[in-house]
Coordinates of C-alpha atoms in Angstrom, one line a residue:
Chain A
M1 CA -29.1 21.0 27.5
K2 CA -30.6 18.3 25.2
G3 CA -28.4 15.7 23.6
L4 CA -27.6 12.0 23.1
W5 CA -25.6 10.0 25.6
L6 CA -23.7 6.8 24.7
E7 CA -22.9 4.3 27.5
N8 CA -22.3 0.6 27.3
Q9 CA -23.4 0.6 23.6
Q10 CA -26.7 2.1 24.7
L11 CA -27.8 5.4 23.2
I12 CA -30.2 7.6 25.3
F13 CA -31.8 11.0 24.8
R14 CA -31.2 13.3 27.7
D15 CA -32.4 16.9 28.4
D16 CA -30.2 17.3 31.6
L17 CA -26.8 17.4 30.1
P18 CA -24.6 20.3 31.3
V19 CA -23.5 23.0 28.9
P20 CA -19.7 22.3 28.7
F21 CA -17.1 24.5 30.2
V22 CA -14.9 26.4 27.7
G23 CA -11.3 25.3 28.3
D24 CA -7.9 26.7 27.2
G25 CA -8.0 27.6 23.5
E26 CA -11.5 26.2 23.1
A27 CA -14.6 27.5 21.5
L28 CA -18.2 26.8 22.5
I29 CA -20.4 25.8 19.5
K30 CA -24.2 25.9 19.2
V31 CA -25.0 23.1 16.8
H32 CA -27.2 23.9 13.8
L33 CA -27.1 20.5 12.1
A34 CA -25.3 17.2 12.8
G35 CA -24.8 14.2 10.5
I36 CA -25.0 10.5 11.4
C37 CA -22.1 8.7 9.9
A38 CA -21.2 5.0 9.6
T39 CA -18.7 5.3 12.5
D40 CA -21.5 6.5 14.8
L41 CA -23.5 3.4 13.9
E42 CA -20.5 1.2 14.5
M43 CA -19.9 2.7 17.9
L44 CA -23.3 1.4 18.9
K45 CA -22.0 -2.0 18.1
G46 CA -19.0 -1.4 20.4
Y47 CA -16.5 -0.6 17.6
Y48 CA -14.9 2.0 19.9
P49 CA -15.3 1.9 23.7
F50 CA -16.6 5.4 24.1
T51 CA -18.8 6.8 26.9
G52 CA -20.2 10.3 26.4
I53 CA -21.9 12.4 23.7
P54 CA -21.2 10.9 20.2
G55 CA -21.2 12.7 16.9
H56 CA -18.5 14.5 14.8
E57 CA -20.2 15.8 11.6
F58 CA -21.6 19.3 12.4
V59 CA -22.2 22.9 11.3
G60 CA -22.9 25.4 14.0
E61 CA -22.3 28.9 15.4
V62 CA -19.5 30.0 17.7
V63 CA -21.0 31.2 21.0
K64 CA -17.9 31.8 23.0
T65 CA -14.2 31.5 22.6
D66 CA -11.2 31.5 24.8
R67 CA -8.8 33.6 22.7
M68 CA -10.0 34.1 19.1
Q69 CA -12.7 36.6 19.8
D70 CA -13.3 37.3 16.1
L71 CA -14.7 33.8 15.7
V72 CA -17.7 34.6 17.9
G73 CA -20.9 34.6 15.9
K74 CA -19.3 32.9 13.0
R75 CA -20.8 29.8 11.3
V76 CA -18.2 27.1 11.4
V77 CA -17.4 23.4 10.8
G78 CA -14.5 21.7 12.5
E79 CA -11.8 19.1 12.2
I80 CA -12.4 16.0 14.4
N81 CA -8.9 15.1 15.5
I82 CA -7.7 17.0 18.5
P83 CA -3.9 16.6 18.6
C84 CA -1.6 17.0 21.6
G85 CA 0.8 19.2 19.7
A86 CA 3.8 17.7 21.5
C87 CA 4.4 14.1 20.2
D88 CA 6.7 13.1 17.4
Q89 CA 3.8 12.9 14.9
C90 CA 2.5 16.3 15.8
L91 CA 6.0 17.8 15.6
R92 CA 6.4 16.4 12.1
G93 CA 3.1 18.0 11.1
N94 CA 1.3 14.7 11.0
R95 CA -1.4 16.0 13.5
D96 CA -4.2 13.7 12.4
H97 CA -2.0 10.8 13.5
C98 CA -1.1 12.4 16.9
R99 CA -0.4 9.5 19.3
E100 CA -2.3 11.1 22.1
R101 CA -5.2 12.6 20.0
K102 CA -8.7 13.0 21.2
V103 CA -11.3 12.5 18.5
L104 CA -14.6 14.5 18.6
G105 CA -17.4 12.2 19.7
I106 CA -15.2 9.1 19.2
K107 CA -12.4 9.2 21.6
T108 CA -12.1 11.0 25.0
Q109 CA -13.8 14.2 23.7
N110 CA -17.6 14.7 23.8
G111 CA -19.2 15.2 20.4
V112 CA -21.8 17.1 18.5
F113 CA -25.1 15.3 19.1
A114 CA -26.1 18.0 21.7
E115 CA -27.1 21.6 21.7
F116 CA -23.6 22.7 22.6
F117 CA -20.1 21.3 22.6
T118 CA -16.6 22.5 22.8
I119 CA -13.7 22.1 20.4
P120 CA -10.3 23.7 20.1
E121 CA -10.5 27.0 18.2
K122 CA -7.7 25.9 15.9
N123 CA -9.9 23.1 14.6
L124 CA -12.5 25.5 13.3
H125 CA -13.1 26.6 9.7
V126 CA -15.5 29.5 8.9
V127 CA -18.2 28.5 6.5
P128 CA -18.5 30.8 3.4
D129 CA -21.8 32.6 3.1
G130 CA -22.7 30.8 -0.1
V131 CA -22.6 27.4 1.6
N132 CA -25.8 26.7 3.5
D133 CA -26.1 24.5 6.6
E134 CA -27.3 21.5 4.7
M135 CA -24.2 21.6 2.5
A136 CA -21.7 22.6 5.2
V137 CA -22.7 19.6 7.4
F138 CA -21.0 17.4 4.8
T139 CA -17.6 19.1 5.0
E140 CA -16.1 16.4 7.2
P141 CA -17.0 13.4 5.0
L142 CA -16.2 15.4 1.9
A143 CA -12.8 16.2 3.4
A144 CA -12.3 12.4 3.9
A145 CA -13.1 11.9 0.2
L146 CA -10.5 14.5 -0.7
E147 CA -7.9 12.7 1.3
I148 CA -7.6 10.3 -1.6
Q149 CA -6.3 13.1 -3.8
Q150 CA -4.1 14.3 -1.0
Q151 CA -2.4 10.9 -0.9
V152 CA -2.5 9.7 -4.5
H153 CA -1.5 11.6 -7.6
I154 CA -4.5 11.1 -9.9
H155 CA -3.2 11.6 -13.5
P156 CA -5.4 12.9 -16.2
E157 CA -4.8 9.7 -18.2
D158 CA -5.7 7.4 -15.3
H159 CA -8.6 5.0 -15.3
V160 CA -10.0 5.4 -11.7
L161 CA -12.6 3.1 -10.3
L162 CA -14.8 3.5 -7.2
V163 CA -16.1 0.3 -5.6
G164 CA -19.0 1.1 -3.2
A165 CA -21.3 4.1 -3.9
G166 CA -22.8 4.4 -0.5
R167 CA -22.6 7.3 2.0
L168 CA -18.9 8.1 1.6
G169 CA -18.7 6.6 -1.9
Q170 CA -21.2 9.1 -3.4
L171 CA -19.0 12.0 -2.2
I172 CA -15.9 10.3 -3.4
A173 CA -17.6 9.9 -6.8
Q174 CA -18.4 13.6 -7.0
T175 CA -14.8 14.7 -6.2
L176 CA -13.3 12.4 -8.8
A177 CA -15.9 13.1 -11.5
I178 CA -14.6 16.7 -11.7
C179 CA -11.0 15.5 -12.2
P180 CA -9.8 15.1 -15.7
C181 CA -9.2 11.4 -15.1
R182 CA -11.3 8.6 -16.6
F183 CA -13.6 7.9 -13.7
H184 CA -15.9 4.9 -13.3
A185 CA -18.2 4.0 -10.4
A186 CA -19.1 0.4 -9.9
T187 CA -22.6 0.2 -8.3
R188 CA -24.6 -2.6 -6.9
Y189 CA -28.0 -1.0 -6.3
P190 CA -30.2 1.1 -8.7
T191 CA -30.5 3.9 -6.1
Q192 CA -26.7 4.3 -6.1
S193 CA -26.6 4.5 -9.9
E194 CA -29.5 6.9 -10.0
L195 CA -27.9 9.4 -7.6
L196 CA -24.7 9.3 -9.7
L197 CA -26.5 9.5 -13.0
N198 CA -28.3 12.6 -11.8
K199 CA -24.8 14.2 -11.4
G200 CA -23.8 13.1 -14.9
I201 CA -21.6 10.3 -13.6
N202 CA -21.5 7.1 -15.6
T203 CA -21.8 3.9 -13.7
I204 CA -21.0 0.3 -14.4
D205 CA -22.6 -2.7 -12.8
E206 CA -20.3 -4.4 -10.3
D207 CA -20.4 -7.6 -12.3
Q208 CA -19.3 -5.8 -15.5
T209 CA -16.2 -4.3 -14.0
P210 CA -13.2 -4.8 -16.3
M211 CA -10.4 -6.8 -14.6
G212 CA -6.8 -5.7 -14.2
M213 CA -7.2 -2.4 -16.1
M214 CA -7.6 0.3 -13.4
D215 CA -4.7 2.6 -12.5
V216 CA -6.4 3.6 -9.2
V217 CA -9.2 1.8 -7.4
I218 CA -11.0 3.2 -4.4
E219 CA -12.6 0.6 -2.1
A220 CA -15.4 2.1 0.0
T221 CA -17.7 -0.9 0.7
G222 CA -16.1 -2.1 3.9
S223 CA -16.8 -5.7 2.8
P224 CA -14.4 -8.5 1.9
Q225 CA -16.3 -8.9 -1.4
G226 CA -15.7 -5.2 -2.2
F227 CA -12.0 -5.6 -1.4
A228 CA -11.7 -8.6 -3.6
L229 CA -13.4 -6.8 -6.5
A230 CA -11.1 -3.8 -6.1
R231 CA -8.1 -6.1 -6.1
K232 CA -9.2 -7.8 -9.3
A233 CA -9.9 -4.5 -11.0
V234 CA -6.5 -2.8 -10.3
R235 CA -3.8 -3.1 -13.0
P236 CA -0.3 -4.4 -12.2
G237 CA 1.6 -1.4 -10.8
G238 CA -1.6 0.3 -9.8
V239 CA -2.9 1.7 -6.6
M240 CA -5.7 0.6 -4.2
V241 CA -7.1 3.2 -1.8
I242 CA -8.9 1.7 1.1
K243 CA -11.5 4.1 2.6
S244 CA -13.5 1.7 4.8
T245 CA -13.0 -0.3 7.9
Y246 CA -13.8 -4.0 8.0
K247 CA -15.3 -6.4 10.5
G248 CA -12.4 -8.7 11.5
D249 CA -9.3 -9.4 9.5
L250 CA -9.2 -9.6 5.7
H251 CA -7.6 -12.6 4.0
V252 CA -5.2 -11.1 1.5
N253 CA -3.2 -12.8 -1.2
M254 CA -0.1 -10.7 -0.4
S255 CA 2.1 -12.7 -2.8
S256 CA 0.1 -11.4 -5.8
I257 CA 0.3 -7.9 -4.5
V258 CA 4.1 -8.3 -4.4
V259 CA 4.3 -9.9 -7.9
D260 CA 2.0 -7.3 -9.4
E261 CA 3.6 -4.5 -7.4
I262 CA 0.3 -3.1 -6.2
T263 CA 0.3 -0.2 -3.7
V264 CA -2.4 -0.4 -1.0
I265 CA -3.1 2.8 0.8
G266 CA -5.2 3.3 3.9
S267 CA -7.1 6.5 3.9
R268 CA -9.0 8.3 6.6
C269 CA -9.6 12.0 7.5
G270 CA -8.9 14.7 5.0
P271 CA -8.4 18.4 4.4
F272 CA -11.3 20.8 5.2
S273 CA -10.3 23.9 3.2
P274 CA -10.6 22.3 -0.2
A275 CA -13.9 20.6 0.8
L276 CA -15.3 24.1 1.6
R277 CA -14.0 25.4 -1.7
L278 CA -15.7 22.7 -3.6
L279 CA -19.0 23.4 -1.8
E280 CA -18.7 27.2 -2.3
G281 CA -18.0 26.7 -6.0
N282 CA -20.9 24.3 -6.3
L283 CA -18.5 21.8 -7.8
V284 CA -19.9 19.2 -5.3
D285 CA -23.5 19.1 -4.2
P286 CA -24.0 16.7 -1.3
T287 CA -27.7 17.7 -0.6
P288 CA -29.3 15.0 -2.7
L289 CA -27.8 12.5 -0.2
I290 CA -30.0 13.9 2.6
D291 CA -32.6 11.2 3.4
S292 CA -34.3 13.0 6.3
I293 CA -33.8 15.6 9.0
F294 CA -34.9 14.9 12.6
E295 CA -35.3 17.3 15.5
I296 CA -33.0 16.6 18.4
E297 CA -35.9 15.3 20.5
S298 CA -36.4 12.6 17.8
S299 CA -32.8 11.7 17.4
L300 CA -33.2 8.1 18.5
A301 CA -35.6 7.7 15.6
A302 CA -33.0 9.4 13.4
F303 CA -30.5 6.6 14.3
E304 CA -33.1 4.0 13.5
Q305 CA -33.6 5.5 10.1
A306 CA -29.9 5.7 9.5
T307 CA -29.5 2.0 10.0
K308 CA -32.0 1.1 7.2
P309 CA -30.4 -0.2 4.0
G310 CA -30.0 2.2 1.2
V311 CA -30.4 5.3 3.4
Y312 CA -27.7 7.8 2.8
K313 CA -27.5 10.8 5.2
V314 CA -29.7 11.4 8.2
L315 CA -29.3 14.8 9.8
I316 CA -30.2 16.0 13.3
K317 CA -31.5 19.5 13.7
F318 CA -31.1 21.7 16.8
Chain B
M1 CA 25.0 -29.5 -23.5
K2 CA 24.9 -30.0 -19.7
G3 CA 22.1 -28.5 -17.7
L4 CA 19.2 -28.9 -15.2
W5 CA 15.8 -29.9 -16.3
L6 CA 12.6 -29.3 -14.2
E7 CA 9.5 -31.4 -14.9
N8 CA 6.7 -32.3 -12.6
Q9 CA 8.6 -30.6 -9.7
Q10 CA 11.5 -33.0 -10.3
L11 CA 14.9 -31.6 -11.0
I12 CA 17.3 -33.7 -13.1
F13 CA 20.8 -33.2 -14.4
R14 CA 21.1 -33.9 -18.1
D15 CA 24.0 -33.8 -20.6
D16 CA 21.9 -34.2 -23.7
L17 CA 20.2 -30.8 -23.8
P18 CA 20.3 -29.1 -27.3
V19 CA 22.1 -25.8 -27.5
P20 CA 19.2 -23.4 -28.2
F21 CA 18.6 -21.8 -31.5
V22 CA 19.1 -18.0 -31.6
G23 CA 15.8 -16.4 -32.5
D24 CA 14.8 -12.9 -33.7
G25 CA 16.6 -10.2 -31.6
E26 CA 18.1 -12.8 -29.3
A27 CA 21.6 -13.5 -28.0
L28 CA 23.2 -16.8 -27.1
I29 CA 24.9 -16.7 -23.8
K30 CA 27.6 -19.0 -22.4
V31 CA 27.0 -19.1 -18.7
H32 CA 29.9 -18.4 -16.3
L33 CA 28.1 -18.5 -13.0
A34 CA 24.5 -18.9 -12.0
G35 CA 22.8 -18.3 -8.6
I36 CA 20.2 -20.3 -6.9
C37 CA 17.4 -18.1 -5.6
A38 CA 14.4 -18.6 -3.3
T39 CA 12.1 -18.6 -6.3
D40 CA 14.0 -21.6 -7.8
L41 CA 13.6 -23.5 -4.5
E42 CA 9.9 -22.6 -4.5
M43 CA 9.5 -23.9 -8.1
L44 CA 10.5 -27.3 -6.9
K45 CA 7.5 -27.1 -4.6
G46 CA 5.3 -26.3 -7.5
Y47 CA 5.1 -22.6 -6.9
Y48 CA 5.1 -22.0 -10.7
P49 CA 4.0 -24.8 -13.1
F50 CA 7.2 -24.6 -15.2
T51 CA 8.7 -27.3 -17.3
G52 CA 12.2 -26.7 -18.8
I53 CA 15.5 -25.3 -17.7
P54 CA 15.1 -23.2 -14.6
G55 CA 17.4 -20.4 -13.3
H56 CA 17.5 -16.6 -13.8
E57 CA 20.5 -15.2 -11.9
F58 CA 23.5 -15.4 -14.2
V59 CA 26.7 -13.8 -15.5
G60 CA 28.0 -15.0 -18.8
E61 CA 29.5 -14.2 -22.2
V62 CA 27.7 -13.4 -25.4
V63 CA 28.6 -16.1 -28.0
K64 CA 26.3 -15.1 -30.8
T65 CA 23.7 -12.4 -31.5
D66 CA 21.0 -11.7 -34.1
R67 CA 21.5 -8.0 -34.6
M68 CA 23.7 -6.4 -32.0
Q69 CA 27.1 -7.7 -33.2
D70 CA 29.1 -5.5 -30.9
L71 CA 27.8 -7.5 -28.0
V72 CA 29.6 -10.7 -29.1
G73 CA 32.4 -11.5 -26.6
K74 CA 31.1 -9.2 -24.0
R75 CA 30.5 -10.3 -20.4
V76 CA 26.9 -9.6 -19.5
V77 CA 24.1 -9.9 -17.0
G78 CA 20.4 -9.8 -18.1
E79 CA 16.9 -8.7 -17.0
I80 CA 14.6 -11.7 -16.5
N81 CA 11.3 -10.3 -17.7
I82 CA 10.8 -10.7 -21.5
P83 CA 8.0 -8.3 -22.5
C84 CA 5.8 -8.6 -25.6
G85 CA 6.3 -4.9 -26.4
A86 CA 2.7 -4.5 -27.6
C87 CA 0.3 -4.7 -24.6
D88 CA -1.0 -1.7 -22.7
Q89 CA 1.5 -2.2 -19.9
C90 CA 4.4 -2.3 -22.4
L91 CA 3.1 0.7 -24.2
R92 CA 3.0 2.7 -21.0
G93 CA 6.6 1.7 -20.2
N94 CA 5.6 -0.8 -17.5
R95 CA 7.5 -3.6 -19.3
D96 CA 8.2 -5.7 -16.1
H97 CA 4.4 -6.0 -15.8
C98 CA 3.8 -6.9 -19.4
R99 CA 0.6 -9.0 -19.6
E100 CA 2.1 -11.5 -22.0
R101 CA 5.7 -11.6 -20.5
K102 CA 7.9 -14.6 -20.5
V103 CA 10.2 -14.8 -17.5
L104 CA 13.7 -16.3 -17.8
G105 CA 13.7 -19.8 -16.2
I106 CA 10.3 -19.2 -14.5
K107 CA 7.7 -18.8 -17.2
T108 CA 7.7 -20.1 -20.8
Q109 CA 11.4 -19.2 -21.4
N110 CA 14.2 -21.7 -20.6
G111 CA 16.6 -20.4 -18.0
V112 CA 20.3 -20.2 -17.1
F113 CA 21.1 -23.5 -15.3
A114 CA 22.7 -24.9 -18.5
E115 CA 25.9 -24.2 -20.4
F116 CA 24.0 -22.0 -22.9
F117 CA 20.7 -20.1 -23.1
T118 CA 19.1 -17.4 -25.2
I119 CA 17.7 -14.1 -24.1
P120 CA 16.6 -11.0 -26.0
E121 CA 19.6 -8.7 -26.8
K122 CA 17.7 -5.8 -25.3
N123 CA 17.7 -7.5 -21.9
L124 CA 21.4 -7.5 -21.6
H125 CA 23.7 -5.2 -19.6
V126 CA 27.5 -5.3 -20.2
V127 CA 29.4 -5.9 -16.9
P128 CA 32.1 -3.3 -16.2
D129 CA 35.6 -4.6 -16.1
G130 CA 36.0 -3.9 -12.3
V131 CA 33.1 -6.2 -11.5
N132 CA 34.2 -9.8 -11.4
D133 CA 31.9 -12.8 -12.0
E134 CA 31.3 -13.5 -8.3
M135 CA 30.0 -10.0 -7.9
A136 CA 28.1 -9.7 -11.2
V137 CA 26.0 -12.8 -10.6
F138 CA 24.3 -10.8 -7.8
T139 CA 23.1 -8.1 -10.1
E140 CA 19.5 -9.4 -10.4
P141 CA 18.8 -9.7 -6.7
L142 CA 20.7 -6.4 -6.1
A143 CA 18.4 -4.8 -8.6
A144 CA 15.4 -6.2 -6.8
A145 CA 16.7 -4.6 -3.6
L146 CA 17.0 -1.3 -5.4
E147 CA 13.4 -1.5 -6.6
I148 CA 12.5 -0.3 -3.0
Q149 CA 14.2 3.1 -3.7
Q150 CA 12.7 3.1 -7.2
Q151 CA 9.2 2.9 -5.6
V152 CA 9.6 4.8 -2.3
H153 CA 11.2 8.2 -1.6
I154 CA 13.5 7.4 1.3
H155 CA 14.1 10.7 3.1
P156 CA 17.4 11.4 4.9
E157 CA 15.5 11.9 8.1
D158 CA 13.6 8.6 7.8
H159 CA 13.9 5.8 10.2
V160 CA 14.0 2.7 8.0
L161 CA 13.7 -0.8 9.3
L162 CA 14.5 -4.1 7.5
V163 CA 12.7 -7.2 8.8
G164 CA 14.4 -10.4 7.5
A165 CA 18.1 -10.4 6.9
G166 CA 18.3 -13.5 4.7
R167 CA 19.4 -13.8 1.1
L168 CA 17.6 -10.8 -0.3
G169 CA 17.5 -8.9 3.0
Q170 CA 21.3 -8.8 3.2
L171 CA 21.5 -7.0 -0.2
I172 CA 18.6 -4.7 0.8
A173 CA 20.5 -3.8 4.0
Q174 CA 23.7 -2.9 2.1
T175 CA 21.7 -0.7 -0.3
L176 CA 20.0 1.2 2.5
A177 CA 23.0 1.4 4.8
I178 CA 24.7 3.7 2.2
C179 CA 21.6 6.0 2.2
P180 CA 21.6 9.0 4.5
C181 CA 18.5 7.6 6.3
R182 CA 18.6 6.1 9.8
F183 CA 18.7 2.4 8.9
H184 CA 18.0 -0.4 11.3
A185 CA 18.1 -4.2 10.5
A186 CA 16.1 -6.5 12.8
T187 CA 17.8 -9.9 12.9
R188 CA 16.8 -13.2 14.2
Y189 CA 20.0 -15.3 13.9
P190 CA 23.5 -14.5 14.9
T191 CA 24.8 -15.3 11.4
Q192 CA 22.6 -12.6 10.0
S193 CA 23.9 -10.0 12.5
E194 CA 27.5 -11.1 11.9
L195 CA 27.3 -10.5 8.1
L196 CA 25.7 -7.1 8.7
L197 CA 28.1 -6.1 11.4
N198 CA 31.0 -6.9 9.1
K199 CA 29.7 -4.2 6.8
G200 CA 29.4 -1.8 9.7
I201 CA 25.6 -2.1 9.7
N202 CA 24.0 -1.9 13.2
T203 CA 21.4 -4.5 14.0
I204 CA 18.7 -4.9 16.6
D205 CA 17.2 -8.1 17.9
E206 CA 13.7 -8.8 16.5
D207 CA 12.3 -8.8 20.0
Q208 CA 13.8 -5.3 20.7
T209 CA 12.3 -3.6 17.6
P210 CA 10.6 -0.3 18.6
M211 CA 6.9 -0.3 17.8
G212 CA 5.1 2.3 15.7
M213 CA 8.2 4.5 15.1
M214 CA 9.5 3.5 11.6
D215 CA 8.8 5.7 8.6
V216 CA 9.5 2.9 6.2
V217 CA 9.6 -0.9 7.0
I218 CA 10.8 -3.5 4.5
E219 CA 9.5 -7.0 5.1
A220 CA 11.7 -9.6 3.6
T221 CA 11.0 -12.7 5.7
G222 CA 8.1 -14.1 3.7
S223 CA 6.5 -15.3 6.9
P224 CA 3.2 -14.1 8.6
Q225 CA 5.3 -13.4 11.7
G226 CA 7.6 -11.1 9.8
F227 CA 4.7 -9.3 8.3
A228 CA 3.1 -8.8 11.7
L229 CA 6.4 -7.4 13.1
A230 CA 6.7 -5.1 10.2
R231 CA 3.1 -3.9 10.7
K232 CA 3.7 -3.2 14.4
A233 CA 7.0 -1.3 13.7
V234 CA 5.7 1.1 11.1
R235 CA 4.4 4.5 12.3
P236 CA 1.0 5.9 11.5
G237 CA 1.3 7.4 8.0
G238 CA 4.3 5.2 7.3
V239 CA 5.2 2.8 4.4
M240 CA 5.6 -0.9 4.4
V241 CA 7.4 -2.4 1.4
I242 CA 6.7 -6.1 0.9
K243 CA 9.6 -7.9 -0.8
S244 CA 8.7 -11.5 -0.2
T245 CA 6.0 -13.9 -1.3
Y246 CA 4.0 -15.9 1.3
K247 CA 2.6 -19.4 1.4
G248 CA -1.2 -18.9 1.3
D249 CA -3.2 -15.8 2.2
L250 CA -2.2 -13.4 5.0
H251 CA -4.7 -12.4 7.6
V252 CA -4.5 -8.6 7.7
N253 CA -6.2 -6.1 10.0
M254 CA -7.0 -3.8 7.1
S255 CA -9.1 -1.5 9.4
S256 CA -6.0 -0.5 11.3
I257 CA -4.2 0.1 8.0
V258 CA -7.0 2.5 7.1
V259 CA -7.1 4.3 10.5
D260 CA -3.3 4.6 10.6
E261 CA -3.2 5.5 6.9
I262 CA -0.4 3.0 6.2
T263 CA 0.9 2.5 2.7
V264 CA 1.6 -1.2 1.7
I265 CA 3.7 -1.5 -1.4
G266 CA 4.4 -4.8 -3.2
S267 CA 7.9 -4.8 -4.7
R268 CA 9.5 -7.3 -7.1
C269 CA 12.1 -6.8 -9.9
G270 CA 14.3 -3.7 -10.1
P271 CA 16.7 -1.7 -12.2
F272 CA 20.0 -3.3 -13.4
S273 CA 22.0 -0.2 -14.2
P274 CA 22.2 1.2 -10.7
A275 CA 22.9 -2.3 -9.4
L276 CA 26.0 -2.5 -11.6
R277 CA 27.0 1.0 -10.6
L278 CA 27.0 0.1 -7.0
L279 CA 29.0 -3.0 -7.7
E280 CA 31.5 -1.1 -9.8
G281 CA 31.9 1.5 -7.1
N282 CA 32.4 -1.1 -4.4
L283 CA 29.5 0.5 -2.5
V284 CA 27.9 -2.9 -2.2
D285 CA 29.8 -6.2 -1.9
P286 CA 27.7 -9.3 -2.1
T287 CA 30.6 -11.8 -2.2
P288 CA 30.5 -12.5 1.6
L289 CA 27.0 -14.0 0.9
I290 CA 28.5 -16.8 -1.2
D291 CA 28.2 -20.0 0.7
S292 CA 29.6 -22.4 -1.9
I293 CA 30.2 -22.8 -5.6
F294 CA 29.4 -26.1 -7.3
E295 CA 30.3 -27.4 -10.8
I296 CA 27.4 -27.9 -13.1
E297 CA 27.8 -31.7 -12.8
S298 CA 27.1 -31.4 -9.0
S299 CA 24.3 -28.9 -9.4
L300 CA 21.7 -31.3 -7.7
A301 CA 24.0 -31.2 -4.6
A302 CA 24.0 -27.4 -5.0
F303 CA 20.2 -27.3 -4.7
E304 CA 20.4 -29.5 -1.6
Q305 CA 22.9 -27.2 -0.1
A306 CA 20.7 -24.1 -0.9
T307 CA 17.8 -25.5 1.0
K308 CA 19.7 -25.8 4.3
P309 CA 18.7 -23.2 6.9
G310 CA 21.0 -20.2 7.2
V311 CA 22.7 -20.8 3.8
Y312 CA 22.9 -17.6 1.8
K313 CA 24.0 -17.9 -1.8
V314 CA 24.9 -21.1 -3.6
L315 CA 26.4 -20.7 -7.1
I316 CA 26.7 -23.0 -10.0
K317 CA 29.9 -22.8 -12.1
F318 CA 30.1 -23.8 -15.8

């Protein structure tokens, strides 16, 4: 089958990959669309020492299953963490933090940048009819955006600020703009503001961000400057949600976090079901974020396009 | 009156200080006992640019009031933050984070290392008869220890670790040891372990701390090494409560905090009423932490004693 292969930080296109064997409790998925995410780009820089087929954002069709026969033929998306089910974290229900987890296209488990891949049946979510492939392929990052509300109680009276309106930030903005809270998005580039304004979301220029007034600040830039802005913007007693990873350590004035009793929350993967509900209800529309769609044969060009500044989502079609 | 005066990071003993004037809504307090805290020692190093009478841990007697006449003659302790009552933080009930606050003996307001001082009547708490002065003088740091439980839901099933069993850590340990949680105190020095063991609190050597297993970790060392140990000990999805301030910035691997979805909570002043209840019920006994008691005339020697390593609480008597 055709697909991408990552080895020694080198990405190559291959047409000789074997269709994977369906193991215990697994399903074989024929990929329709796959999305390139910041993590995929970072893997090329050696962020994770992974050898195999990368990719974790997908929508596809179930071709074969081990046990759950009624899934065959269904259009699905899937959760990327594959837990062991036996460690202390799994047993407490904290499966996304399984100590022995595989992660689709990131750790131990081959991913979705290929015509077919396998995934545990339990990880799958059937896509509602009203949600087309171009929408459904955003389920995973949209779920990550919703993890914020899974972790933090956003009150209707809260002033909530997003710093960083990039790939993930745009989805975060859409999920918070439909909350009754007072939502603000701090933007750096006109293209970021434009996408938000098209959704009726008001933006403020980063330089005009009010200081020390926000109940909740979401940092989604992945830059020390973004973290610093988020820290300045949060009020004493407020919450910072960190959605991005950073290159190297951050220098943090922890004393001021103690004196101001700030809560800093790391936030990663989120719940798929509410993401699909928002898509089905047209409460979130990620499709304006699509920059381009490449055929699998041109997937190396797709990666090149995805690294360009200001490009949101590049998709690969099968 | 006699008292200590801080100016240009120099502490001097004076016997010519004026007894303060009782302002609107204030009470005049005759100090019985005052405690030297880490913040006081840091102020000598220029941590806060304060000129005046330092000190904020006290127990004393109300001599005169502006409005609340029934307080006169009562034995009291008092909250150290003096809020404006008018800013957005005060109006939301977040008075300890008032934007214009004075802080007793730390910011704008003269403190308790003198025979008399004034404080808003509203800040006072009457000390129950069963709580003697040597216990009551610990109310403020005990309240700071209880701020942890005010901020974080400690579940009965939780593994909770304290890193740093110094002045504040010993009080934190006593407040958590009476919770149904599984509490562990990591200690560095035999004297720390001894004080805890006398209270029936089990300790583990810092080097033997299990990694990645704790639901909640409290960091009370104020050292980068302590923070690093706390970070290693917390489980993915767990909570770190930071009770100490640090010299300079900390270097934090924020990416791992994101991936592991750790919550980091800054924690400062806490509630006085439950602290007094614990003292009254003999559920916490801080008196073994008393190293020595100095007369006000020897208060400079008291400060010298307080800076010695391994010394817990030094008190000044009036």
